[in-house]
C-alpha positions as a Python dict, from the first residue, in 0.01 Angstrom:
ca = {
    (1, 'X'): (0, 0, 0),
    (2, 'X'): (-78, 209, -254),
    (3, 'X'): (-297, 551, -251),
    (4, 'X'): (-600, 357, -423),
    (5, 'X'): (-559, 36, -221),
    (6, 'X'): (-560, 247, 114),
    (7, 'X'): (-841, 457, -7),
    (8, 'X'): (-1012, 108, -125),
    (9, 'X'): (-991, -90, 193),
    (10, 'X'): (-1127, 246, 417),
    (11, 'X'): (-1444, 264, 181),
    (12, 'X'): (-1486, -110, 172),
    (13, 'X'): (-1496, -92, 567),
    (14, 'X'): (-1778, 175, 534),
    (15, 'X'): (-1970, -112, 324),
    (16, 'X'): (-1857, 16, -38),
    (17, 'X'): (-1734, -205, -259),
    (18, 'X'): (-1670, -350, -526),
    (19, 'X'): (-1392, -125, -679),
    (20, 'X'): (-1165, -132, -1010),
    (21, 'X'): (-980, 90, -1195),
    (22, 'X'): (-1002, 207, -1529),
    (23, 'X'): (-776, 422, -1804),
    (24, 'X'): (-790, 776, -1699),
    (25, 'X'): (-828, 899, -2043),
    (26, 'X'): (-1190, 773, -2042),
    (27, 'X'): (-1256, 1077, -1765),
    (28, 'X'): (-989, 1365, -1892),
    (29, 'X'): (-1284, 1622, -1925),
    (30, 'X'): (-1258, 1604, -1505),
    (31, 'X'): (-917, 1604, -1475),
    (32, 'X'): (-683, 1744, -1802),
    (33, 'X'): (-406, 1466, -1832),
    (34, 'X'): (-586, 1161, -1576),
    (35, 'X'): (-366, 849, -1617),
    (36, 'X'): (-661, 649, -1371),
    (37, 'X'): (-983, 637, -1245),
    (38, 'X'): (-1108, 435, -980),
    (39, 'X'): (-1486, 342, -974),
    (40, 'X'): (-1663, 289, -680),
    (41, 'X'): (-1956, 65, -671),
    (42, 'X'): (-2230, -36, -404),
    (43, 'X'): (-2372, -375, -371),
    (44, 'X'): (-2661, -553, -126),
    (45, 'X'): (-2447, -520, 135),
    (46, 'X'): (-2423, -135, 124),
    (47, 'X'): (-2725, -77, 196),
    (48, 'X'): (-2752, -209, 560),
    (49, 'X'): (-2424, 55, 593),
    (50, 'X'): (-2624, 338, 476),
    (51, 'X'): (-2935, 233, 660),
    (52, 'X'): (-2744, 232, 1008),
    (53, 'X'): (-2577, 558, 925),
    (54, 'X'): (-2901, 686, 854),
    (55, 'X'): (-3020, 526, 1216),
    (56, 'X'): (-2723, 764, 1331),
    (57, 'X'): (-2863, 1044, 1289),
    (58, 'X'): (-3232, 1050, 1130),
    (59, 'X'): (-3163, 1392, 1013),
    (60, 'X'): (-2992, 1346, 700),
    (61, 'X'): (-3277, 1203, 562),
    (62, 'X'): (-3502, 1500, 647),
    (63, 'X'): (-3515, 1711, 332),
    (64, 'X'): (-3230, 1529, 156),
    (65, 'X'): (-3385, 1459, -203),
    (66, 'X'): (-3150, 1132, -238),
    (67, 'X'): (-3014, 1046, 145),
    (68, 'X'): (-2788, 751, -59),
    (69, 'X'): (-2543, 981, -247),
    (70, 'X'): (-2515, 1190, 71),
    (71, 'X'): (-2415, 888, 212),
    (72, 'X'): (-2160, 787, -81),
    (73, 'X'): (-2010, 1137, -14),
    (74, 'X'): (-1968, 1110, 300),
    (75, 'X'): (-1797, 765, 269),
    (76, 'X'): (-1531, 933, 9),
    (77, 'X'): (-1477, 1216, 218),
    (78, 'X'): (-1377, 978, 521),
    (79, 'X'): (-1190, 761, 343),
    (80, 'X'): (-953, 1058, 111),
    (81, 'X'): (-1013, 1342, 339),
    (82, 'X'): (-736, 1551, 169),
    (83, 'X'): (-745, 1425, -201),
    (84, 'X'): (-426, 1580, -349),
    (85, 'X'): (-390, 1516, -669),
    (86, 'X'): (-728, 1322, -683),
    (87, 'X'): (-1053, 1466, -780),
    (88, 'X'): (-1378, 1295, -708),
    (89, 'X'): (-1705, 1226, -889),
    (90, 'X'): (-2049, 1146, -678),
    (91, 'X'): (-2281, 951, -945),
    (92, 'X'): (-2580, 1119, -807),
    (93, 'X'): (-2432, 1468, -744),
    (94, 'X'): (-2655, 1739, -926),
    (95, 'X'): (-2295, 1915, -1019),
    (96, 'X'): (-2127, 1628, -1117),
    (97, 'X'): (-1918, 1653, -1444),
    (98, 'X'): (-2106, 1342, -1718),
    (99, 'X'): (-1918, 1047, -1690),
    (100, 'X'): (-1964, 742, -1830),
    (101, 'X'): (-2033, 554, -1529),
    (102, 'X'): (-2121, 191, -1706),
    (103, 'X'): (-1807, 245, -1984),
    (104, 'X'): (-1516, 310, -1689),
    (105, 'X'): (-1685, 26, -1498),
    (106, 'X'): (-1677, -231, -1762),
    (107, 'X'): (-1335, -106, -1841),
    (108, 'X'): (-1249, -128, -1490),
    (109, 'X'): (-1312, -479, -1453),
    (110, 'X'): (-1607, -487, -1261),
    (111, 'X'): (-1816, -664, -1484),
    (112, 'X'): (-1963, -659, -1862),
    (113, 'X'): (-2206, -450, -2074),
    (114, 'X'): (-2590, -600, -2128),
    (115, 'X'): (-2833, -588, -2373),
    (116, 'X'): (-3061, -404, -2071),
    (117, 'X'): (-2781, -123, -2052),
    (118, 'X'): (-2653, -240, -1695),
    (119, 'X'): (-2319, -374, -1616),
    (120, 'X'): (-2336, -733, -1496),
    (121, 'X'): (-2070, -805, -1223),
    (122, 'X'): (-1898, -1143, -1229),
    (123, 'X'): (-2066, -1257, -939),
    (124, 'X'): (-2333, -998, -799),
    (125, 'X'): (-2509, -1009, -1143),
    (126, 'X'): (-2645, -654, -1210),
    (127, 'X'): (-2652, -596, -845),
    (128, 'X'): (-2400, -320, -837),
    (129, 'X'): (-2444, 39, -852),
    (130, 'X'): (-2190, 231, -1013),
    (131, 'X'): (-2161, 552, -751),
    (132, 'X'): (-1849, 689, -781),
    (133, 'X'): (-1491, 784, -953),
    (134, 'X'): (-1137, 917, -839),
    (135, 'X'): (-962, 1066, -1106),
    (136, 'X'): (-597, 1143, -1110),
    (137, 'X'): (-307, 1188, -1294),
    (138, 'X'): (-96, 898, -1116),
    (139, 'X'): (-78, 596, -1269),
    (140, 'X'): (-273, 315, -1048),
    (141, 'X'): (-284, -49, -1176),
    (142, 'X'): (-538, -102, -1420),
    (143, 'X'): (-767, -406, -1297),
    (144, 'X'): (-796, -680, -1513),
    (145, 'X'): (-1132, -718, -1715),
    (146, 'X'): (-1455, -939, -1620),
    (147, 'X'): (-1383, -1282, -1726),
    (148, 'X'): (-1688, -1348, -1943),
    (149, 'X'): (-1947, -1127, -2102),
    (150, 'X'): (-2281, -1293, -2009),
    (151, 'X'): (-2445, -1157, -2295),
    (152, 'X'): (-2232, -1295, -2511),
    (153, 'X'): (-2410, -1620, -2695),
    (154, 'X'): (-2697, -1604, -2452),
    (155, 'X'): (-3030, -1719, -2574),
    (156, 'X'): (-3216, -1381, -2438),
    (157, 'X'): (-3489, -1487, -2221),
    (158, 'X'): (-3532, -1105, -2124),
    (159, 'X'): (-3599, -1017, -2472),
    (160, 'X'): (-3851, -1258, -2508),
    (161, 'X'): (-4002, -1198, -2190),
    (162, 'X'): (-4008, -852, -2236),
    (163, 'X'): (-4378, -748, -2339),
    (164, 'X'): (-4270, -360, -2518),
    (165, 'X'): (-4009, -614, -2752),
    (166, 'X'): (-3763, -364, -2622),
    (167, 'X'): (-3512, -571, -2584),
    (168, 'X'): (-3317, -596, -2941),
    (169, 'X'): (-2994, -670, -2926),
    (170, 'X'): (-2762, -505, -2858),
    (171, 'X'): (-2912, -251, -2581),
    (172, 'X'): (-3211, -191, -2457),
    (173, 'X'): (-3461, 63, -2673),
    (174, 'X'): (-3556, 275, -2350),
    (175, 'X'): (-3853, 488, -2534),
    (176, 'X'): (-4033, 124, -2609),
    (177, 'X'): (-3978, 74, -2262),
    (178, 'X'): (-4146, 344, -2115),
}
């Protein structure tokens, strides 16, 4: 099993998941020379994990502006505890180096762009959030990409439902939106 698998199947116990990996040259400004990076997503079912680790110890919700990323943190850290070679990025981490999250993700296979700006999963739909990335200089095995682009020859019931029209294809004009 490799690194990545082992590291997978650990966070997907903790109620992470789903996972991919991308080219590593789409996060070199973390790591000079990364070959991979493995994104880390959450789904519906994460949140019942975070809400009983939270019913662990009430605590780390007292005075934690966003209890969640503490949560995907801690989840990494238990499942790499000595990350050789690998560095980590928490989405929600105020230090965190800019990655593009959505880019590695669709790259990574977990799903395709939108015209609202999210990435839509195969099967969960754009009910993933994209939390995290391990970036190395190893070569991991890239995953394959989303089968379809939903998007892609759709007849755009959000843009027509949307009442600030800001909805044009291709992406979503976030300043009519607010």
């Amino acid at each position: 099993m490799s690194a990545w698998s082992a590291i997978c199947a650990r966070l997907d116990a903790a109620g992470l998941g789903p996972f991919g990996v991308a080219d590593g040259a789409l996060a070199s400004g973390v790591v000079p020379g990364a070959r991979s990076a493995g994104v880390v997503a959450s789904s519906k079912r994460s949140w019942a994990a975070f809400e009983a680790w939270l019913r662990e110890d009430p605590e780390r919700f007292a005075g934690n502006p966003d209890p969640f990323d503490a949560w995907v943190a801690a989840c990494v850290a238990a499942a790499d505890p000595s990350p050789e070679g690998r560095v980590w990025v928490i989405s929600g981490a105020p230090s965190a180096p800019r990655l593009d999250l959505r880019r590695l993700a669709v790259e990574a296979g977990l799903g395709a762009p939108s015209r609202l700006g999210l990435v839509l999963h195969p099967t969960l739909g754009p009910w993933i959030g994209l939390r995290a990335v391990c970036v190395t200089t190893k070569v991991w095995d890239r995953s394959a990409p989303a089968a379809d682009a939903p998007c892609d020859g759709c007849a755009a019931p959000c843009a027509d439902a949307c009442p600030a029209q800001a909805v044009p294809a291709p992406v979503l004009d976030w300043r009519a939106c607010a």
